[in-house]
One Martini backbone bead per residue (centre of mass of N, CA, C, O) as a GRO file, in nm:
protein
  340
    1UNK     BB    1   0.340  -0.283  -1.495
    2UNK     BB    2   0.022  -0.269  -1.361
    3UNK     BB    3  -0.222   0.016  -1.348
    4UNK     BB    4  -0.357   0.299  -1.229
    5UNK     BB    5  -0.480   0.600  -1.406
    6UNK     BB    6  -0.443   0.926  -1.387
    7UNK     BB    7  -0.403   1.183  -1.595
    8UNK     BB    8  -0.672   1.325  -1.573
    9UNK     BB    9  -0.923   1.475  -1.491
   10UNK     BB   10  -1.165   1.206  -1.581
   11UNK     BB   11  -0.915   0.998  -1.638
   12UNK     BB   12  -0.942   0.634  -1.654
   13UNK     BB   13  -0.664   0.390  -1.637
   14UNK     BB   14  -0.534   0.057  -1.738
   15UNK     BB   15  -0.177   0.009  -1.724
   16UNK     BB   16   0.146   0.057  -1.821
   17UNK     BB   17   0.423   0.066  -1.617
   18UNK     BB   18   0.692   0.121  -1.431
   19UNK     BB   19   0.866   0.004  -1.235
   20UNK     BB   20   0.965   0.022  -0.928
   21UNK     BB   21   1.223   0.212  -0.748
   22UNK     BB   22   1.423   0.222  -0.509
   23UNK     BB   23   1.538   0.377  -0.248
   24UNK     BB   24   1.761   0.327   0.013
   25UNK     BB   25   1.475   0.373   0.210
   26UNK     BB   26   1.322   0.139   0.056
   27UNK     BB   27   1.051  -0.037  -0.048
   28UNK     BB   28   0.880  -0.300  -0.218
   29UNK     BB   29   0.519  -0.373  -0.274
   30UNK     BB   30   0.305  -0.626  -0.298
   31UNK     BB   31   0.002  -0.598  -0.388
   32UNK     BB   32  -0.315  -0.726  -0.252
   33UNK     BB   33  -0.477  -0.464  -0.105
   34UNK     BB   34  -0.701  -0.188  -0.207
   35UNK     BB   35  -0.885   0.081  -0.100
   36UNK     BB   36  -1.155   0.283  -0.167
   37UNK     BB   37  -1.183   0.630  -0.133
   38UNK     BB   38  -1.325   0.960  -0.124
   39UNK     BB   39  -1.022   1.077  -0.213
   40UNK     BB   40  -1.028   0.914  -0.502
   41UNK     BB   41  -1.256   1.064  -0.625
   42UNK     BB   42  -1.137   1.385  -0.597
   43UNK     BB   43  -0.911   1.302  -0.792
   44UNK     BB   44  -1.059   1.200  -1.031
   45UNK     BB   45  -1.182   1.515  -1.040
   46UNK     BB   46  -0.988   1.744  -0.928
   47UNK     BB   47  -1.067   1.795  -0.579
   48UNK     BB   48  -0.733   1.766  -0.481
   49UNK     BB   49  -0.477   1.977  -0.467
   50UNK     BB   50  -0.215   1.785  -0.418
   51UNK     BB   51  -0.249   1.651  -0.687
   52UNK     BB   52  -0.108   1.508  -0.942
   53UNK     BB   53  -0.038   1.490  -1.303
   54UNK     BB   54   0.005   1.198  -1.333
   55UNK     BB   55  -0.147   0.907  -1.138
   56UNK     BB   56  -0.112   0.679  -0.879
   57UNK     BB   57  -0.330   0.544  -0.665
   58UNK     BB   58  -0.349   0.462  -0.330
   59UNK     BB   59  -0.363   0.437   0.042
   60UNK     BB   60  -0.525   0.137   0.122
   61UNK     BB   61  -0.255  -0.086   0.211
   62UNK     BB   62  -0.145  -0.439   0.142
   63UNK     BB   63   0.146  -0.668   0.154
   64UNK     BB   64   0.450  -0.776  -0.002
   65UNK     BB   65   0.792  -0.785   0.058
   66UNK     BB   66   1.037  -0.791  -0.232
   67UNK     BB   67   1.198  -0.515  -0.162
   68UNK     BB   68   1.518  -0.369  -0.052
   69UNK     BB   69   1.716  -0.118   0.056
   70UNK     BB   70   2.024  -0.041   0.110
   71UNK     BB   71   1.943   0.167   0.362
   72UNK     BB   72   1.791  -0.037   0.540
   73UNK     BB   73   1.708  -0.108   0.855
   74UNK     BB   74   1.641  -0.329   1.031
   75UNK     BB   75   1.290  -0.491   1.030
   76UNK     BB   76   1.267  -0.533   0.706
   77UNK     BB   77   1.167  -0.816   0.474
   78UNK     BB   78   1.145  -1.029   0.268
   79UNK     BB   79   0.808  -1.140   0.299
   80UNK     BB   80   0.685  -0.941   0.451
   81UNK     BB   81   0.362  -0.854   0.586
   82UNK     BB   82   0.213  -0.554   0.524
   83UNK     BB   83   0.126  -0.224   0.635
   84UNK     BB   84   0.079   0.107   0.530
   85UNK     BB   85   0.160   0.439   0.584
   86UNK     BB   86   0.106   0.715   0.355
   87UNK     BB   87   0.273   0.911   0.511
   88UNK     BB   88   0.451   1.244   0.410
   89UNK     BB   89   0.683   1.390   0.615
   90UNK     BB   90   0.927   1.625   0.654
   91UNK     BB   91   1.002   1.724   0.984
   92UNK     BB   92   1.093   2.050   0.955
   93UNK     BB   93   0.833   2.200   1.001
   94UNK     BB   94   0.629   2.337   1.226
   95UNK     BB   95   0.412   2.134   1.247
   96UNK     BB   96   0.605   1.890   1.284
   97UNK     BB   97   0.768   1.996   1.539
   98UNK     BB   98   0.477   1.997   1.699
   99UNK     BB   99   0.349   1.711   1.610
  100UNK     BB  100   0.189   1.784   1.305
  101UNK     BB  101   0.211   1.605   1.022
  102UNK     BB  102  -0.068   1.640   0.892
  103UNK     BB  103   0.029   1.977   0.869
  104UNK     BB  104   0.240   1.980   0.638
  105UNK     BB  105   0.364   2.204   0.439
  106UNK     BB  106   0.497   1.932   0.278
  107UNK     BB  107   0.259   1.743   0.206
  108UNK     BB  108   0.239   1.373   0.195
  109UNK     BB  109   0.111   1.080  -0.008
  110UNK     BB  110   0.055   0.781  -0.091
  111UNK     BB  111  -0.166   0.821  -0.361
  112UNK     BB  112  -0.174   1.143  -0.363
  113UNK     BB  113   0.146   1.278  -0.450
  114UNK     BB  114   0.229   0.985  -0.508
  115UNK     BB  115   0.240   0.675  -0.607
  116UNK     BB  116   0.049   0.413  -0.565
  117UNK     BB  117  -0.170   0.098  -0.495
  118UNK     BB  118  -0.310   0.074  -0.787
  119UNK     BB  119  -0.078  -0.194  -0.819
  120UNK     BB  120   0.129  -0.437  -0.810
  121UNK     BB  121   0.359  -0.199  -0.726
  122UNK     BB  122   0.518  -0.040  -0.432
  123UNK     BB  123   0.713   0.255  -0.319
  124UNK     BB  124   0.832   0.272   0.021
  125UNK     BB  125   0.903   0.353   0.309
  126UNK     BB  126   1.022   0.155   0.554
  127UNK     BB  127   0.891   0.346   0.823
  128UNK     BB  128   0.565   0.266   0.718
  129UNK     BB  129   0.575   0.004   0.793
  130UNK     BB  130   0.376  -0.282   0.888
  131UNK     BB  131   0.354  -0.584   1.060
  132UNK     BB  132   0.182  -0.846   1.035
  133UNK     BB  133  -0.004  -1.083   1.109
  134UNK     BB  134  -0.086  -1.415   1.008
  135UNK     BB  135  -0.403  -1.371   1.072
  136UNK     BB  136  -0.394  -1.130   0.882
  137UNK     BB  137  -0.546  -0.998   0.652
  138UNK     BB  138  -0.518  -0.814   0.387
  139UNK     BB  139  -0.790  -0.674   0.405
  140UNK     BB  140  -0.728  -0.579   0.684
  141UNK     BB  141  -0.452  -0.431   0.616
  142UNK     BB  142  -0.637  -0.219   0.444
  143UNK     BB  143  -0.806  -0.100   0.716
  144UNK     BB  144  -0.587   0.033   0.894
  145UNK     BB  145  -0.601   0.330   0.776
  146UNK     BB  146  -0.882   0.413   0.807
  147UNK     BB  147  -0.882   0.368   1.126
  148UNK     BB  148  -0.669   0.573   1.173
  149UNK     BB  149  -0.830   0.800   1.107
  150UNK     BB  150  -1.050   0.750   1.318
  151UNK     BB  151  -0.873   0.788   1.563
  152UNK     BB  152  -0.779   1.075   1.509
  153UNK     BB  153  -1.095   1.187   1.524
  154UNK     BB  154  -1.155   1.087   1.809
  155UNK     BB  155  -0.920   1.227   1.956
  156UNK     BB  156  -1.022   1.528   1.858
  157UNK     BB  157  -1.301   1.523   1.979
  158UNK     BB  158  -1.355   1.376   2.208
  159UNK     BB  159  -1.470   1.180   2.497
  160UNK     BB  160  -1.765   1.112   2.698
  161UNK     BB  161  -1.918   0.947   2.899
  162UNK     BB  162  -2.251   0.947   2.786
  163UNK     BB  163  -2.278   1.068   2.545
  164UNK     BB  164  -2.434   1.222   2.256
  165UNK     BB  165  -2.364   1.115   1.928
  166UNK     BB  166  -2.356   1.198   1.594
  167UNK     BB  167  -2.375   1.013   1.272
  168UNK     BB  168  -2.293   1.098   0.930
  169UNK     BB  169  -2.264   0.827   0.806
  170UNK     BB  170  -2.269   0.467   0.691
  171UNK     BB  171  -1.987   0.390   0.616
  172UNK     BB  172  -1.696   0.260   0.688
  173UNK     BB  173  -1.616   0.507   0.863
  174UNK     BB  174  -1.869   0.528   1.028
  175UNK     BB  175  -1.843   0.238   1.164
  176UNK     BB  176  -1.569   0.296   1.275
  177UNK     BB  177  -1.678   0.553   1.453
  178UNK     BB  178  -1.874   0.395   1.626
  179UNK     BB  179  -1.714   0.203   1.754
  180UNK     BB  180  -1.517   0.388   1.913
  181UNK     BB  181  -1.726   0.556   2.052
  182UNK     BB  182  -1.859   0.325   2.216
  183UNK     BB  183  -1.579   0.223   2.361
  184UNK     BB  184  -1.607   0.531   2.497
  185UNK     BB  185  -1.906   0.557   2.601
  186UNK     BB  186  -2.119   0.629   2.369
  187UNK     BB  187  -2.404   0.750   2.259
  188UNK     BB  188  -2.511   0.644   1.916
  189UNK     BB  189  -2.620   0.814   1.625
  190UNK     BB  190  -2.757   0.758   1.312
  191UNK     BB  191  -2.709   0.851   0.980
  192UNK     BB  192  -2.866   0.743   0.635
  193UNK     BB  193  -2.996   0.753   0.301
  194UNK     BB  194  -2.914   0.455   0.322
  195UNK     BB  195  -3.099   0.201   0.468
  196UNK     BB  196  -2.931  -0.041   0.412
  197UNK     BB  197  -2.703   0.036   0.633
  198UNK     BB  198  -2.831   0.071   0.935
  199UNK     BB  199  -2.804  -0.240   1.045
  200UNK     BB  200  -2.474  -0.196   1.071
  201UNK     BB  201  -2.478   0.032   1.278
  202UNK     BB  202  -2.650  -0.142   1.512
  203UNK     BB  203  -2.432  -0.374   1.509
  204UNK     BB  204  -2.194  -0.151   1.601
  205UNK     BB  205  -2.378   0.044   1.832
  206UNK     BB  206  -2.644   0.191   1.744
  207UNK     BB  207  -2.942   0.319   1.907
  208UNK     BB  208  -2.996   0.490   1.662
  209UNK     BB  209  -3.166   0.524   1.330
  210UNK     BB  210  -3.185   0.727   1.009
  211UNK     BB  211  -3.253   0.902   0.715
  212UNK     BB  212  -3.265   1.141   0.937
  213UNK     BB  213  -3.251   1.384   1.172
  214UNK     BB  214  -3.554   1.424   1.202
  215UNK     BB  215  -3.629   1.108   1.269
  216UNK     BB  216  -3.491   1.076   1.543
  217UNK     BB  217  -3.594   1.266   1.771
  218UNK     BB  218  -3.307   1.354   1.968
  219UNK     BB  219  -3.247   1.641   1.991
  220UNK     BB  220  -2.983   1.724   2.132
  221UNK     BB  221  -2.636   1.704   2.082
  222UNK     BB  222  -2.308   1.701   2.200
  223UNK     BB  223  -2.231   1.584   1.911
  224UNK     BB  224  -2.069   1.569   1.571
  225UNK     BB  225  -2.037   1.354   1.265
  226UNK     BB  226  -1.898   1.411   0.947
  227UNK     BB  227  -1.865   1.174   0.665
  228UNK     BB  228  -1.953   1.310   0.366
  229UNK     BB  229  -1.892   1.630   0.299
  230UNK     BB  230  -2.184   1.749   0.289
  231UNK     BB  231  -2.337   2.052   0.355
  232UNK     BB  232  -2.593   1.986   0.448
  233UNK     BB  233  -2.516   1.790   0.658
  234UNK     BB  234  -2.334   1.988   0.819
  235UNK     BB  235  -2.569   2.149   0.890
  236UNK     BB  236  -2.745   1.959   1.039
  237UNK     BB  237  -2.564   1.902   1.260
  238UNK     BB  238  -2.541   2.159   1.366
  239UNK     BB  239  -2.842   2.219   1.437
  240UNK     BB  240  -2.832   1.932   1.649
  241UNK     BB  241  -2.697   2.095   1.890
  242UNK     BB  242  -2.592   2.180   2.183
  243UNK     BB  243  -2.509   2.374   2.354
  244UNK     BB  244  -2.175   2.326   2.376
  245UNK     BB  245  -2.098   2.196   2.117
  246UNK     BB  246  -1.979   1.961   1.876
  247UNK     BB  247  -1.800   1.985   1.545
  248UNK     BB  248  -1.717   1.754   1.297
  249UNK     BB  249  -1.501   1.776   1.007
  250UNK     BB  250  -1.424   1.459   0.828
  251UNK     BB  251  -1.498   1.451   0.556
  252UNK     BB  252  -1.449   1.485   0.207
  253UNK     BB  253  -1.424   1.762   0.039
  254UNK     BB  254  -1.450   2.001  -0.181
  255UNK     BB  255  -1.264   2.280  -0.205
  256UNK     BB  256  -1.523   2.460  -0.324
  257UNK     BB  257  -1.700   2.404  -0.080
  258UNK     BB  258  -1.969   2.522   0.115
  259UNK     BB  259  -2.101   2.661   0.419
  260UNK     BB  260  -2.387   2.763   0.615
  261UNK     BB  261  -2.350   2.944   0.922
  262UNK     BB  262  -2.393   3.054   1.257
  263UNK     BB  263  -2.218   3.300   1.424
  264UNK     BB  264  -2.409   3.362   1.644
  265UNK     BB  265  -2.411   3.068   1.775
  266UNK     BB  266  -2.111   2.995   1.780
  267UNK     BB  267  -2.089   3.214   2.014
  268UNK     BB  268  -2.347   3.177   2.210
  269UNK     BB  269  -2.296   2.839   2.226
  270UNK     BB  270  -2.021   2.734   2.188
  271UNK     BB  271  -1.926   2.626   1.915
  272UNK     BB  272  -1.752   2.351   1.824
  273UNK     BB  273  -1.511   2.332   1.508
  274UNK     BB  274  -1.352   2.043   1.389
  275UNK     BB  275  -1.096   1.865   1.243
  276UNK     BB  276  -0.986   1.560   1.040
  277UNK     BB  277  -0.651   1.490   0.933
  278UNK     BB  278  -0.607   1.186   0.897
  279UNK     BB  279  -0.288   1.078   1.025
  280UNK     BB  280  -0.182   1.043   1.381
  281UNK     BB  281  -0.045   0.833   1.556
  282UNK     BB  282  -0.239   0.570   1.451
  283UNK     BB  283  -0.162   0.309   1.314
  284UNK     BB  284  -0.062   0.111   1.552
  285UNK     BB  285  -0.341   0.130   1.698
  286UNK     BB  286  -0.513  -0.002   1.482
  287UNK     BB  287  -0.361  -0.256   1.447
  288UNK     BB  288  -0.433  -0.344   1.720
  289UNK     BB  289  -0.750  -0.329   1.710
  290UNK     BB  290  -0.790  -0.544   1.503
  291UNK     BB  291  -0.583  -0.796   1.611
  292UNK     BB  292  -0.763  -0.782   1.898
  293UNK     BB  293  -1.087  -0.758   1.800
  294UNK     BB  294  -1.218  -0.467   1.886
  295UNK     BB  295  -1.253  -0.457   1.565
  296UNK     BB  296  -1.510  -0.497   1.349
  297UNK     BB  297  -1.469  -0.632   1.001
  298UNK     BB  298  -1.705  -0.760   0.933
  299UNK     BB  299  -1.853  -0.680   0.618
  300UNK     BB  300  -1.670  -0.411   0.518
  301UNK     BB  301  -1.616  -0.590   0.268
  302UNK     BB  302  -1.799  -0.617  -0.012
  303UNK     BB  303  -1.561  -0.571  -0.252
  304UNK     BB  304  -1.347  -0.768  -0.487
  305UNK     BB  305  -1.145  -0.680  -0.734
  306UNK     BB  306  -0.975  -0.632  -1.007
  307UNK     BB  307  -0.782  -0.412  -1.154
  308UNK     BB  308  -0.937  -0.410  -1.444
  309UNK     BB  309  -1.175  -0.276  -1.258
  310UNK     BB  310  -1.155   0.003  -1.135
  311UNK     BB  311  -1.352   0.195  -1.263
  312UNK     BB  312  -1.587   0.026  -1.153
  313UNK     BB  313  -1.514   0.070  -0.871
  314UNK     BB  314  -1.545   0.383  -0.870
  315UNK     BB  315  -1.838   0.395  -0.926
  316UNK     BB  316  -1.942   0.228  -0.697
  317UNK     BB  317  -1.866   0.450  -0.466
  318UNK     BB  318  -2.015   0.674  -0.600
  319UNK     BB  319  -2.316   0.530  -0.578
  320UNK     BB  320  -2.305   0.335  -0.295
  321UNK     BB  321  -2.206   0.056  -0.296
  322UNK     BB  322  -2.222  -0.103  -0.037
  323UNK     BB  323  -1.886  -0.046   0.095
  324UNK     BB  324  -1.610  -0.169   0.075
  325UNK     BB  325  -1.369  -0.133  -0.189
  326UNK     BB  326  -1.156  -0.347  -0.336
  327UNK     BB  327  -0.829  -0.401  -0.491
  328UNK     BB  328  -0.663  -0.669  -0.654
  329UNK     BB  329  -0.371  -0.752  -0.835
  330UNK     BB  330  -0.393  -1.077  -0.775
  331UNK     BB  331  -0.660  -1.091  -0.940
  332UNK     BB  332  -0.833  -1.245  -1.145
  333UNK     BB  333  -1.040  -1.120  -1.386
  334UNK     BB  334  -1.238  -1.391  -1.341
  335UNK     BB  335  -1.221  -1.292  -1.050
  336UNK     BB  336  -1.476  -1.263  -0.803
  337UNK     BB  337  -1.552  -1.108  -0.486
  338UNK     BB  338  -1.789  -1.118  -0.229
  339UNK     BB  339  -1.646  -1.027   0.057
  340UNK     BB  340  -1.473  -1.158   0.382
   0.00000   0.00000   0.00000
C-alpha cells in the first residue's frame, strides 16, 4: 500500500510500505480522511520525543472497516464507517489506574508512536473505533479527534458562566475551543497574528478579536488558553490574566522550548497554570457534539489533498495556509478539493 513515511526527522516521502496485518484484537481501516495536526509538524522535525523513526504519521482519521481480527468481540464489522481514538494506554501503570490514561507511563498513540493513518490502510485496536452515523461525513469523522482534545482541554480548564476568557490562536483547534467555551457560558476574546482568520473566530462566538493581545485593550482576563505553543504567545497570555487567573497551555511546543514567567506573580497573584494533554474520556463526547450539530464544522476543513501531496500539505500547515488540511488516500492524484 501507499503511505507517507518520515524516515528520519526532516525527510518525508510517499511510497510503498507493507499492508498492515491485524493482531487478534485489531481491525484494519481503509482511510478516507486524515487531518494534519501541529504535532505532525513536530514529528516531522524530530521535536516530539515519543516518536520513533521511520514512522507513518496520522492520528486524526476516519474510514471504513475492511478487516476484523479473529479475537475481536461483536460490535464492529466489515463495512462499518468509523472514527478512531488514537490513544494507546497500557492500563496498568499508576496514572492509568488513577484514570489518567493520557499521562500513561507507557503512553502511545496511533500515528505518534506506531504507524498511523496517512496511508491507504491502518491497523488499530478494535475498541478505539467509534461508529459514525450514515449522515456524518468522513471529513467530520476526522475532526472528532481534535475536538476530543478540545473537550478535554475545556474540562481541565474549568469554566464558570460569564467568565472572560482569552484564546490565543484561531486555527482549527482555537475555533473548536471558542465554540466549547461559548457554549459553556464564557465571553471569549480571540487573538491571531493572521487577521484573515479572525472573522471565523467571531462567527464561532468570539465577542472581540485582534491580531495582538494589546489591541484587544480588554485585559485582564479570568483565564487564557494558548493554542499556539509559541513561547512569546504564552508569556503574553500570562501577562493578560487578572489576579487569581488561570493559564492553560494547550498548544504543542517543541520539547526544547522555554518560557519566562514571574514566579513572584504566580505566588502573589495565585495564578494557576495547567496543561492539557491529548484525549481523555472525551472521544465519545466529541462525536456526540458533532453528530448533534452542537459544534459547527462548516468551513473548518479548508483543503483536502491526495496522499501523494502529503509533503505539500505538511508545508501548507507549516505556513498557516487555510484552516484544517486533510489528506484523503482515496482521492485521485488529479483530484483536489478545497473546502468541505
